Coordinates of N, CA and C in Angstrom, one line a residue:
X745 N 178.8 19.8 -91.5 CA 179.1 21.1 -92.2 C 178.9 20.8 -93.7
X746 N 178.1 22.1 -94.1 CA 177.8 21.2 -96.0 C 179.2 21.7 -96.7
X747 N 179.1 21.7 -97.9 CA 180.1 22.0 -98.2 C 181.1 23.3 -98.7
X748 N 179.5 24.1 -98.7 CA 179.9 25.4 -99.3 C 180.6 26.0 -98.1
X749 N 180.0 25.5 -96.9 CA 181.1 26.2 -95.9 C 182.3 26.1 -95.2
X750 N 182.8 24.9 -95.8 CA 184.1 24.3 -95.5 C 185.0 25.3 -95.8
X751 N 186.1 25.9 -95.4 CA 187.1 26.3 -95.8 C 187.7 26.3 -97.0
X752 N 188.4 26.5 -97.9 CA 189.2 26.1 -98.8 C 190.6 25.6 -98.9
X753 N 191.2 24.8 -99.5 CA 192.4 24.7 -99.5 C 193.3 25.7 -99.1
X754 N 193.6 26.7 -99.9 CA 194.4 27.9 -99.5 C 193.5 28.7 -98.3
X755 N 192.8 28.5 -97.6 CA 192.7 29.3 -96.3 C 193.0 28.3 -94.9
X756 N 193.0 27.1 -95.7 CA 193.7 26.2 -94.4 C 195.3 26.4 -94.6
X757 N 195.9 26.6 -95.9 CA 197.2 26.6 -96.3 C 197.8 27.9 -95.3
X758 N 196.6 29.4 -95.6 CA 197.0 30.5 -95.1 C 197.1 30.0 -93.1
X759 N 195.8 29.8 -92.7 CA 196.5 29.3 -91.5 C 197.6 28.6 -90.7
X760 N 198.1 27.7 -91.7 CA 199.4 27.3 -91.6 C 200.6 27.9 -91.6
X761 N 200.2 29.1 -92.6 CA 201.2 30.0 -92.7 C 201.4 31.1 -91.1
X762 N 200.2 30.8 -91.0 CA 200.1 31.6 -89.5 C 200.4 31.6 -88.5
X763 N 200.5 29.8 -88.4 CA 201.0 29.3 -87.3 C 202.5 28.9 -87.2
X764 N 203.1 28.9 -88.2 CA 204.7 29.2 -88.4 C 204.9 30.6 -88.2
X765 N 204.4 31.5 -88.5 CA 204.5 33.2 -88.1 C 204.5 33.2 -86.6
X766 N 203.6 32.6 -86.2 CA 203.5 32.9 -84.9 C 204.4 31.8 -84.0
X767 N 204.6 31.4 -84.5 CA 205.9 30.2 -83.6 C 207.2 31.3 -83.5
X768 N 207.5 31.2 -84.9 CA 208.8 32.2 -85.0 C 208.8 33.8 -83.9
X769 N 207.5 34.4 -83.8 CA 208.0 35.7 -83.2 C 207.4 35.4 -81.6
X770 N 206.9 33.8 -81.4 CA 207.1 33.3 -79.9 C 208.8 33.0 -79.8
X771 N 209.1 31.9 -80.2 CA 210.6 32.2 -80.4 C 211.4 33.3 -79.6
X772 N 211.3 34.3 -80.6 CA 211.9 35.6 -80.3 C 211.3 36.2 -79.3
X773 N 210.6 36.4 -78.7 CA 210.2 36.7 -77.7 C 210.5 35.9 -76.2
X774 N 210.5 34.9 -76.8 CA 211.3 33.9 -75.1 C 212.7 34.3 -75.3
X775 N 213.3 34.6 -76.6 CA 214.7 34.5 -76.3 C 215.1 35.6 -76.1
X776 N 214.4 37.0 -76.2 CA 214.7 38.2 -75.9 C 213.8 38.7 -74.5
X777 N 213.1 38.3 -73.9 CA 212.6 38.3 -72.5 C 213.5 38.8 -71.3
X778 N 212.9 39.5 -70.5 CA 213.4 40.6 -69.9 C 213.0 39.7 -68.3
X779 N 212.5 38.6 -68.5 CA 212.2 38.4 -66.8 C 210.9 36.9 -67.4
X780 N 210.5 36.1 -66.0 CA 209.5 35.3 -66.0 C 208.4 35.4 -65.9
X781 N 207.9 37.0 -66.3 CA 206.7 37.8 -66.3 C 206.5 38.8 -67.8
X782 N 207.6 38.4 -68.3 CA 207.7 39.4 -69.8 C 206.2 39.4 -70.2
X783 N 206.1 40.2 -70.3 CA 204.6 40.5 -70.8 C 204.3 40.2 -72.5
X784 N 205.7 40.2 -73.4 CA 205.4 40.0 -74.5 C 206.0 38.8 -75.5
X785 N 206.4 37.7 -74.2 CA 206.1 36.6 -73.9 C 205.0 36.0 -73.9
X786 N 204.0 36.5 -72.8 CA 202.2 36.2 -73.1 C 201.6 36.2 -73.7
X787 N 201.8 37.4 -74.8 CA 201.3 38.4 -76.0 C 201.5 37.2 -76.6
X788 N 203.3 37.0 -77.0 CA 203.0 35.9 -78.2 C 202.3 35.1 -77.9
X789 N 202.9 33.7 -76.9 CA 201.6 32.9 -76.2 C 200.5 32.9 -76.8
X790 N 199.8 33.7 -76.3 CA 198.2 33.9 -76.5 C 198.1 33.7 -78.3
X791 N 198.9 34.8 -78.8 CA 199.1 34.9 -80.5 C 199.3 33.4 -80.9
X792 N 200.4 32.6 -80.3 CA 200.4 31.5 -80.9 C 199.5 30.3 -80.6
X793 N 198.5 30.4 -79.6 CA 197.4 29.5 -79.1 C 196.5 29.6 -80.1
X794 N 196.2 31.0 -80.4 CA 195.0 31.1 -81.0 C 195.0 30.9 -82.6
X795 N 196.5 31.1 -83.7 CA 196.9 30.4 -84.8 C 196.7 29.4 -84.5
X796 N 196.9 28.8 -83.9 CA 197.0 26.9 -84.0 C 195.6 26.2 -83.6
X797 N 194.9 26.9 -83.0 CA 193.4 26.5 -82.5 C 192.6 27.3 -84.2
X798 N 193.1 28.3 -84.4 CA 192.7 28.4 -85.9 C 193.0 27.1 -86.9
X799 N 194.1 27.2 -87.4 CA 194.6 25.6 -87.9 C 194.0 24.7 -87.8
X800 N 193.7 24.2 -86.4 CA 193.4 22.8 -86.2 C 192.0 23.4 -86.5
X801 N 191.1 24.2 -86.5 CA 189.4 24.2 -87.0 C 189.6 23.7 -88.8
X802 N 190.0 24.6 -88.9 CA 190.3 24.6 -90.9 C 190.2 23.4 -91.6
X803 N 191.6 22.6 -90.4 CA 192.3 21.6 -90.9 C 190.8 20.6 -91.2
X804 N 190.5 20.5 -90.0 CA 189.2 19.7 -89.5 C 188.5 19.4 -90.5
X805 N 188.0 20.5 -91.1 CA 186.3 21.4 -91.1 C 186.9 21.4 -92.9
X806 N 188.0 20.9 -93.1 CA 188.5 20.6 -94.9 C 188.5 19.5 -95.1
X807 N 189.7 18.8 -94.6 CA 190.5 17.5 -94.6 C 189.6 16.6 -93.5
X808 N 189.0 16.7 -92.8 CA 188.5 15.6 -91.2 C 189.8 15.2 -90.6
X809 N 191.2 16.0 -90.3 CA 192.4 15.9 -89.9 C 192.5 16.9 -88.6
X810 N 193.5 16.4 -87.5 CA 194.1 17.3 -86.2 C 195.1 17.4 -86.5
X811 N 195.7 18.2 -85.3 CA 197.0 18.6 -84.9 C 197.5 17.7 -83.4
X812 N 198.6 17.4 -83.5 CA 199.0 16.4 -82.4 C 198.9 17.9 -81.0
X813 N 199.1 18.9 -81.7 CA 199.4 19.8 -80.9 C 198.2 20.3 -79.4
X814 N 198.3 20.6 -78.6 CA 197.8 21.2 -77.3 C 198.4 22.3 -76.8
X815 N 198.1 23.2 -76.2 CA 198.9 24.1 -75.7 C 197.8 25.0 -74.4
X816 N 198.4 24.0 -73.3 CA 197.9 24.0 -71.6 C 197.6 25.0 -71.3
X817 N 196.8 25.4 -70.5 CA 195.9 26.9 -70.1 C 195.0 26.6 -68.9
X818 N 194.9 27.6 -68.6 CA 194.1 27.3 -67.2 C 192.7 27.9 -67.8
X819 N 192.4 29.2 -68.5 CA 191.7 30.1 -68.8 C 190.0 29.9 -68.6
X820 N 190.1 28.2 -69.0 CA 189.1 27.4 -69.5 C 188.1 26.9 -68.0
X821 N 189.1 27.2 -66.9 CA 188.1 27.1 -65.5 C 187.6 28.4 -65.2
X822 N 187.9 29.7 -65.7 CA 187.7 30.6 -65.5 C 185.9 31.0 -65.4
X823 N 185.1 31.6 -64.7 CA 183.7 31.9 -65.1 C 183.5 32.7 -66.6
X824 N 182.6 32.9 -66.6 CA 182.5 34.2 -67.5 C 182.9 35.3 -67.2
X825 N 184.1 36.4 -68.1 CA 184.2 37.3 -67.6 C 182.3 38.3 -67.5
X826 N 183.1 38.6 -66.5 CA 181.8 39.6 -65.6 C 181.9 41.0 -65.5
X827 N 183.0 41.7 -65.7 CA 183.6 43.0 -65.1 C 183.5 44.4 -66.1
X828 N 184.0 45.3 -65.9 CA 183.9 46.3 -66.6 C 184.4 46.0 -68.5
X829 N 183.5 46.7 -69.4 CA 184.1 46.5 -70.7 C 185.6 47.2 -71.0
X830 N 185.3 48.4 -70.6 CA 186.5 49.5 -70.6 C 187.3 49.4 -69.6
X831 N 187.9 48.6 -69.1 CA 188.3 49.0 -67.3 C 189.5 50.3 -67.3
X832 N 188.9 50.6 -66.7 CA 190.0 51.9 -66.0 C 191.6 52.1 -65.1
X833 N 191.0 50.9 -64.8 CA 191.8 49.9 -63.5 C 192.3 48.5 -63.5
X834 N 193.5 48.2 -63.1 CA 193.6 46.6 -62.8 C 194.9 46.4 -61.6
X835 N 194.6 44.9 -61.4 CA 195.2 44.4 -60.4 C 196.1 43.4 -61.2
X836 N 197.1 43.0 -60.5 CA 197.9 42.3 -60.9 C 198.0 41.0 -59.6
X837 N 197.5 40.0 -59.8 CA 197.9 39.4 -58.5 C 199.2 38.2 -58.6
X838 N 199.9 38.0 -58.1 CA 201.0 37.1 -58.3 C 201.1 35.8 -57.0
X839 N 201.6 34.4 -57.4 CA 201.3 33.5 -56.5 C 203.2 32.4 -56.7
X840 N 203.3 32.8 -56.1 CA 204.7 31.7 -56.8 C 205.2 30.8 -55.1
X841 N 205.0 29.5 -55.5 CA 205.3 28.7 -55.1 C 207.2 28.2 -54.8
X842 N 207.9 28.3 -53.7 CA 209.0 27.6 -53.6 C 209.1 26.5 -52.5
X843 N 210.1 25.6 -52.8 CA 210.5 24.5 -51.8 C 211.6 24.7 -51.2
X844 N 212.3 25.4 -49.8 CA 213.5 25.6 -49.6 C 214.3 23.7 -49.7
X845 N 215.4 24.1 -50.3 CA 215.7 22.5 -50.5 C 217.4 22.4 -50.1
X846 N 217.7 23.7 -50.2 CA 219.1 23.8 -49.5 C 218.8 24.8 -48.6
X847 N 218.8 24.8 -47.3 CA 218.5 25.3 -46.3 C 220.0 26.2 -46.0
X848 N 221.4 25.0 -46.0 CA 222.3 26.4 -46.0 C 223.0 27.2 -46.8
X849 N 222.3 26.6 -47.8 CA 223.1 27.7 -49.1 C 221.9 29.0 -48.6
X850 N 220.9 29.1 -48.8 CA 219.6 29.9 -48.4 C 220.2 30.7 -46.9
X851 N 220.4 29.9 -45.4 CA 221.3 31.0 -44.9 C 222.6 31.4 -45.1
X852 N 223.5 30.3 -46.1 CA 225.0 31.8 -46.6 C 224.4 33.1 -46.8
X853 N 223.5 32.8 -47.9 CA 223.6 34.0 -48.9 C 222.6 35.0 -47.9
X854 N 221.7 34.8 -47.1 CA 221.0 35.7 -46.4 C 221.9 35.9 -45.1
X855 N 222.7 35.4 -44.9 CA 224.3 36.2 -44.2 C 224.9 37.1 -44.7
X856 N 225.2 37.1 -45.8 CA 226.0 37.8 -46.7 C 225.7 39.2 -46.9
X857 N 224.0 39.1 -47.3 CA 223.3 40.1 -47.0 C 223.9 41.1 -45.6
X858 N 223.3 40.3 -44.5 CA 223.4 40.8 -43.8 C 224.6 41.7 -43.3
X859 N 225.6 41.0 -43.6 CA 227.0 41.4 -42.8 C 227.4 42.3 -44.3
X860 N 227.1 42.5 -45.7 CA 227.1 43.5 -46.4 C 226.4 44.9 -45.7
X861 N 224.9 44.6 -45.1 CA 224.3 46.1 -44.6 C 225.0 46.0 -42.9
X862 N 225.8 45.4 -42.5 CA 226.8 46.0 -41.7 C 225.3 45.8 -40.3
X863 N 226.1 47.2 -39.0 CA 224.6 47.1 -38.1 C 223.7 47.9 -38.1
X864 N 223.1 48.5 -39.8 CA 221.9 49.2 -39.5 C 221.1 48.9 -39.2
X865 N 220.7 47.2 -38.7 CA 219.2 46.7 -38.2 C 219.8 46.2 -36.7
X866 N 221.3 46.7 -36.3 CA 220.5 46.8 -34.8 C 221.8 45.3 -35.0
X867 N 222.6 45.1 -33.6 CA 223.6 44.1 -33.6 C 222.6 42.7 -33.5
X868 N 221.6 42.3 -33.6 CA 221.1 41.1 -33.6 C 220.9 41.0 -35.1
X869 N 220.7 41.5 -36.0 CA 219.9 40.9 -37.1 C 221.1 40.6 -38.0
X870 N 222.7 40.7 -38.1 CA 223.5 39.5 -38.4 C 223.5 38.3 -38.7
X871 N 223.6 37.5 -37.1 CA 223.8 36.4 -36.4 C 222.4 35.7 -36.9
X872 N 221.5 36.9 -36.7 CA 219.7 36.2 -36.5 C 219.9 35.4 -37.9
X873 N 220.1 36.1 -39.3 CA 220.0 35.8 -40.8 C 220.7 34.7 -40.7
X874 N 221.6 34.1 -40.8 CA 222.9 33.4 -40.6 C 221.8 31.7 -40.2
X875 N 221.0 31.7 -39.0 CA 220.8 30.8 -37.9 C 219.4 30.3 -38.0
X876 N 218.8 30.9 -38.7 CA 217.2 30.7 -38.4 C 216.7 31.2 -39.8
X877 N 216.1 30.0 -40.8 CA 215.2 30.5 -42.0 C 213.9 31.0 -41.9
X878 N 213.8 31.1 -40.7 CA 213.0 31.7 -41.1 C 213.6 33.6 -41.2
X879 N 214.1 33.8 -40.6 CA 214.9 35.1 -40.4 C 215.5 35.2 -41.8
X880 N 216.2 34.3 -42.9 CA 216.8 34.4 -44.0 C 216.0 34.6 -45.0
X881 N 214.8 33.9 -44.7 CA 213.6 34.4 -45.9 C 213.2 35.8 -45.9
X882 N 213.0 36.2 -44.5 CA 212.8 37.8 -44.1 C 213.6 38.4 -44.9
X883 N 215.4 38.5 -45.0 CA 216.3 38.9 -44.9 C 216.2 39.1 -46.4
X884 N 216.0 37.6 -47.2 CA 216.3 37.2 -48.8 C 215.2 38.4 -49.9
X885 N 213.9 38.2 -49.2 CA 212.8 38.9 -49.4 C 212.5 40.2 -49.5
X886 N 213.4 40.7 -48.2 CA 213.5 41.8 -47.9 C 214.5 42.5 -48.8
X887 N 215.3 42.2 -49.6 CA 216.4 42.1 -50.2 C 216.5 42.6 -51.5
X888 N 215.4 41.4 -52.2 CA 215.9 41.6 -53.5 C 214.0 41.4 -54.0
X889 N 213.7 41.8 -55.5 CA 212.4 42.0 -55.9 C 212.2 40.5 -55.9
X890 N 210.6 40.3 -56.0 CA 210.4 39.0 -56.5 C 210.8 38.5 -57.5
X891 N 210.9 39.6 -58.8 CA 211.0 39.0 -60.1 C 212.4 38.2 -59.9
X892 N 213.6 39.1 -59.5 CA 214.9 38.7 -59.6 C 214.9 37.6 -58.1
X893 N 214.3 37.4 -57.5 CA 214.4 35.8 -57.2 C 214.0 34.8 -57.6
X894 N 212.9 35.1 -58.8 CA 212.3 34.3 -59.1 C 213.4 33.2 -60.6
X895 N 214.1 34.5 -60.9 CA 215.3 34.4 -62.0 C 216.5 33.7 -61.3
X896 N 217.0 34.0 -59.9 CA 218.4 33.3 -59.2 C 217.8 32.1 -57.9
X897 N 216.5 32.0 -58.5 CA 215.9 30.9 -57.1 C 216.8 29.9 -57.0
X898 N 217.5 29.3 -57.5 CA 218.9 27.9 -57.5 C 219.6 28.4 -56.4
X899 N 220.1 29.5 -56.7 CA 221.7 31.3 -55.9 C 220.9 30.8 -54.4
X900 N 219.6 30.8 -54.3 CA 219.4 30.6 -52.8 C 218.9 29.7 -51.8
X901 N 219.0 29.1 -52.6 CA 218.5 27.1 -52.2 C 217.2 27.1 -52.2
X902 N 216.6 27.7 -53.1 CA 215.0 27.2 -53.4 C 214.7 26.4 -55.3
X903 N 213.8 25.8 -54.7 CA 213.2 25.2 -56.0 C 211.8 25.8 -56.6
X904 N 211.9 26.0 -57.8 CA 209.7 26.5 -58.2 C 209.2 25.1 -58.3
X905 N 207.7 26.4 -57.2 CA 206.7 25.0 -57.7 C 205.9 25.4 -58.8
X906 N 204.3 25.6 -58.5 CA 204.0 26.1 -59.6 C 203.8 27.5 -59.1
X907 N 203.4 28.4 -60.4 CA 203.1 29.7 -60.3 C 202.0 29.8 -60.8
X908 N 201.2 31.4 -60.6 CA 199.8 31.8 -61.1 C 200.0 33.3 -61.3
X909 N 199.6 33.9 -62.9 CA 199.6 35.5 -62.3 C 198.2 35.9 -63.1
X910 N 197.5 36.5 -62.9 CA 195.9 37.1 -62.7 C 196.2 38.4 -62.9
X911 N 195.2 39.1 -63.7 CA 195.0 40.2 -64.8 C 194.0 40.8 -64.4
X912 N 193.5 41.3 -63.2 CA 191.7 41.5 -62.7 C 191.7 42.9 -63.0
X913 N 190.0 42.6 -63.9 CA 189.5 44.5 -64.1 C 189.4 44.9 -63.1
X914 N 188.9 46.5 -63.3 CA 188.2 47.2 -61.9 C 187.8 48.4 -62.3
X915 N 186.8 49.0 -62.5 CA 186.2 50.5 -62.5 C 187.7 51.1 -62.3
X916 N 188.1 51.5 -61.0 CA 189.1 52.8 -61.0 C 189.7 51.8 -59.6
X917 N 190.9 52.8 -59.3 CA 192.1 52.6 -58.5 C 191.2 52.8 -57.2
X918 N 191.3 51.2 -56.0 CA 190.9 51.4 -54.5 C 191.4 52.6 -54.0
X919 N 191.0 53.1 -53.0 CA 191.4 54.1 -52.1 C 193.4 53.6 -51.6
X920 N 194.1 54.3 -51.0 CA 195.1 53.9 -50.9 C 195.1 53.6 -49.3
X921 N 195.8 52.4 -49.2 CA 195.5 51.1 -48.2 C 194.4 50.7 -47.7
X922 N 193.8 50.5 -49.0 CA 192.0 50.1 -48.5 C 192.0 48.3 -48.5
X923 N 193.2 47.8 -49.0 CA 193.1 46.6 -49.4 C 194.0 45.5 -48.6
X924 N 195.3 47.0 -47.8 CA 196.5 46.0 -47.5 C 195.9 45.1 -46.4
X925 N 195.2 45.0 -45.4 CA 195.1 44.3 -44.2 C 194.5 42.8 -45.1
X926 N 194.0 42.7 -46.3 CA 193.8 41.2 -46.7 C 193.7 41.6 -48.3
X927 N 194.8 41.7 -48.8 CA 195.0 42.1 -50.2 C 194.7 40.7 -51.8
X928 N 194.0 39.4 -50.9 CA 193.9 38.7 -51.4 C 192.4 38.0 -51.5
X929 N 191.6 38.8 -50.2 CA 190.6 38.6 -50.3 C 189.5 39.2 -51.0
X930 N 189.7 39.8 -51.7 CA 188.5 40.7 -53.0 C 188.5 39.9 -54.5
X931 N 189.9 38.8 -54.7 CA 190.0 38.5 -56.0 C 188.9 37.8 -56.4
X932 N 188.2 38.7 -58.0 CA 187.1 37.9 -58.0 C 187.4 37.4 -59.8
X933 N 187.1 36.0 -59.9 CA 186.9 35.3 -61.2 C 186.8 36.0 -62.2
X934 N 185.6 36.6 -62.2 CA 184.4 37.3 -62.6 C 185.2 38.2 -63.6
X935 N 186.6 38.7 -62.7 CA 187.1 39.8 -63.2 C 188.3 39.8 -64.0
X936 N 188.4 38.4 -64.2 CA 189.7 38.3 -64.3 C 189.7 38.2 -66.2
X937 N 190.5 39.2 -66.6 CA 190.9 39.5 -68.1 C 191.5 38.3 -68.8
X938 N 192.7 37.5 -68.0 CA 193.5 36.6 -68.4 C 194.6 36.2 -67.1
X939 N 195.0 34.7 -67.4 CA 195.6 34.3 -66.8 C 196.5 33.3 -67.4
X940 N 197.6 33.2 -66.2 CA 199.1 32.3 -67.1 C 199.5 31.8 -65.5
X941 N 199.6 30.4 -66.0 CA 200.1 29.5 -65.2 C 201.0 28.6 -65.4
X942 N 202.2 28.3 -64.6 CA 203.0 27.8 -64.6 C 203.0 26.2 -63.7
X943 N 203.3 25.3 -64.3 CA 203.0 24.0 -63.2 C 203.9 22.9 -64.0
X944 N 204.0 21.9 -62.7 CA 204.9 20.6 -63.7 C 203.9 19.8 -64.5
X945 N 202.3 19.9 -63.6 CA 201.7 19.3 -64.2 C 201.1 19.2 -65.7
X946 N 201.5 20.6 -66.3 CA 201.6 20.4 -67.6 C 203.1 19.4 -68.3
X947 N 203.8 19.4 -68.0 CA 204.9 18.7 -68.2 C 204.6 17.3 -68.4
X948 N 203.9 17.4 -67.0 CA 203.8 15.5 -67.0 C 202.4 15.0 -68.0
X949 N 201.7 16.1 -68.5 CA 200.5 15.9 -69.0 C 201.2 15.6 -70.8
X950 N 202.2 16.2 -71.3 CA 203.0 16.0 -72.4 C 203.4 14.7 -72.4
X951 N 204.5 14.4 -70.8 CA 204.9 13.2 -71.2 C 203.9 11.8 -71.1
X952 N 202.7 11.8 -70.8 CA 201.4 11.2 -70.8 C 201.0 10.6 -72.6
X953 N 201.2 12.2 -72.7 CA 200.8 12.3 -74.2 C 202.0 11.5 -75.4
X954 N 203.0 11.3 -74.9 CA 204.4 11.2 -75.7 C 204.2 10.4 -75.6
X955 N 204.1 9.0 -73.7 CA 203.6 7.9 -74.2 C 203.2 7.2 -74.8
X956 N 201.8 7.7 -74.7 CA 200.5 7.1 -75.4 C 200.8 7.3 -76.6
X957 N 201.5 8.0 -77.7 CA 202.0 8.0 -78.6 C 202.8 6.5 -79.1
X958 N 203.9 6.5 -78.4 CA 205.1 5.5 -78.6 C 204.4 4.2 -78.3
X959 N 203.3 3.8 -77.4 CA 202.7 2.8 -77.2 C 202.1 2.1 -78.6

């Protein structure tokens, strides 16, 4: 890069300023979050990837200096998006991963349920929740939204694994139940606006990083 096009001091400065802007109202947005899908949670996210991947160009492209910083993303296996410019339409697809790991805390509380709705499902489905997980997953599921198990998953003896949630364009809204008999089999790459994923393996990819540091 020659020189006239390097950045200037004060425009790598201003970036810096941007990436503290955008830390702070990530911040505030995790700490005022309404659920594990806050949408303006992502908003920041995205806001604060894209200051810092600013930064670290500037920094570069002035000084020949990085940023220790990374900030994990799936987006990058994604194809080219492919789909409508304007979409009209979207899908929301959600993937969340658990481990049952206390099997009877998981049937108390899908008891509890049960013998709270008393016998409107009929004198067997009590005893059934109580005895058999798989009947308490029915019961737990049946129960309460995803979001809010996703928030009290400990309350019922599960652990997260990882998660995935998918943002797919579409011309206009499917016909209604055009999709339910395999609601998973149309997701296409191609279409997908953005995506956020949750995994340990970003975790362990930090403490990788930390090492190799301290080494």
């Amino acid at each position: 890069m020659s020189d006239a096009a390097q950045p200037t001091a004060a425009e790598v400065r201003a970036a810096a300023e941007a990436v503290k802007t955008a830390l702070d109202r990530h911040l505030e947005a995790v700490e005022r979050r309404s659920g594990d899908d806050d949408p303006a949670v992502y908003e920041a996210f995205n806001a604060l990837a894209a200051a810092a991947e600013a930064y670290d160009e500037r920094l570069y492209d002035r000084y020949d200096e990085v940023t220790p910083f990374e900030i994990p993303g799936a987006d990058d296996s994604l194809p080219p998006y492919a789909g409508p410019e304007e979409p009209h339409a979207l899908s929301v697809l959600i993937r969340r991963d658990y481990a049952v790991v206390e099997p009877q805390r998981l049937l108390a509380q899908a008891q509890r349920i049960a013998d709270l709705e008393g016998d409107e499902e009929g004198p067997d489905a009590g005893p059934a929740a109580g005895v058999s997980t798989h009947a308490a997953l029915g019961v737990l599921f049946g129960e309460y939204e995803p979001d809010e198990i996703a928030s009290r998953h400990k309350e019922f003896g599960l652990e997260e694994g990882d998660s995935t949630l998918w943002v797919s364009a579409a011309e206009e809204l499917p016909e209604a139940g055009e999709w339910l008999n395999a609601p998973f089999e149309q997701a296409d790459p191609e279409r997908i606006v953005c995506r956020f994923d949750v995994s340990a393996v970003f975790d362990d990819e930090l403490d990788d990083d930390l090492e190799e540091q301290d080494a």
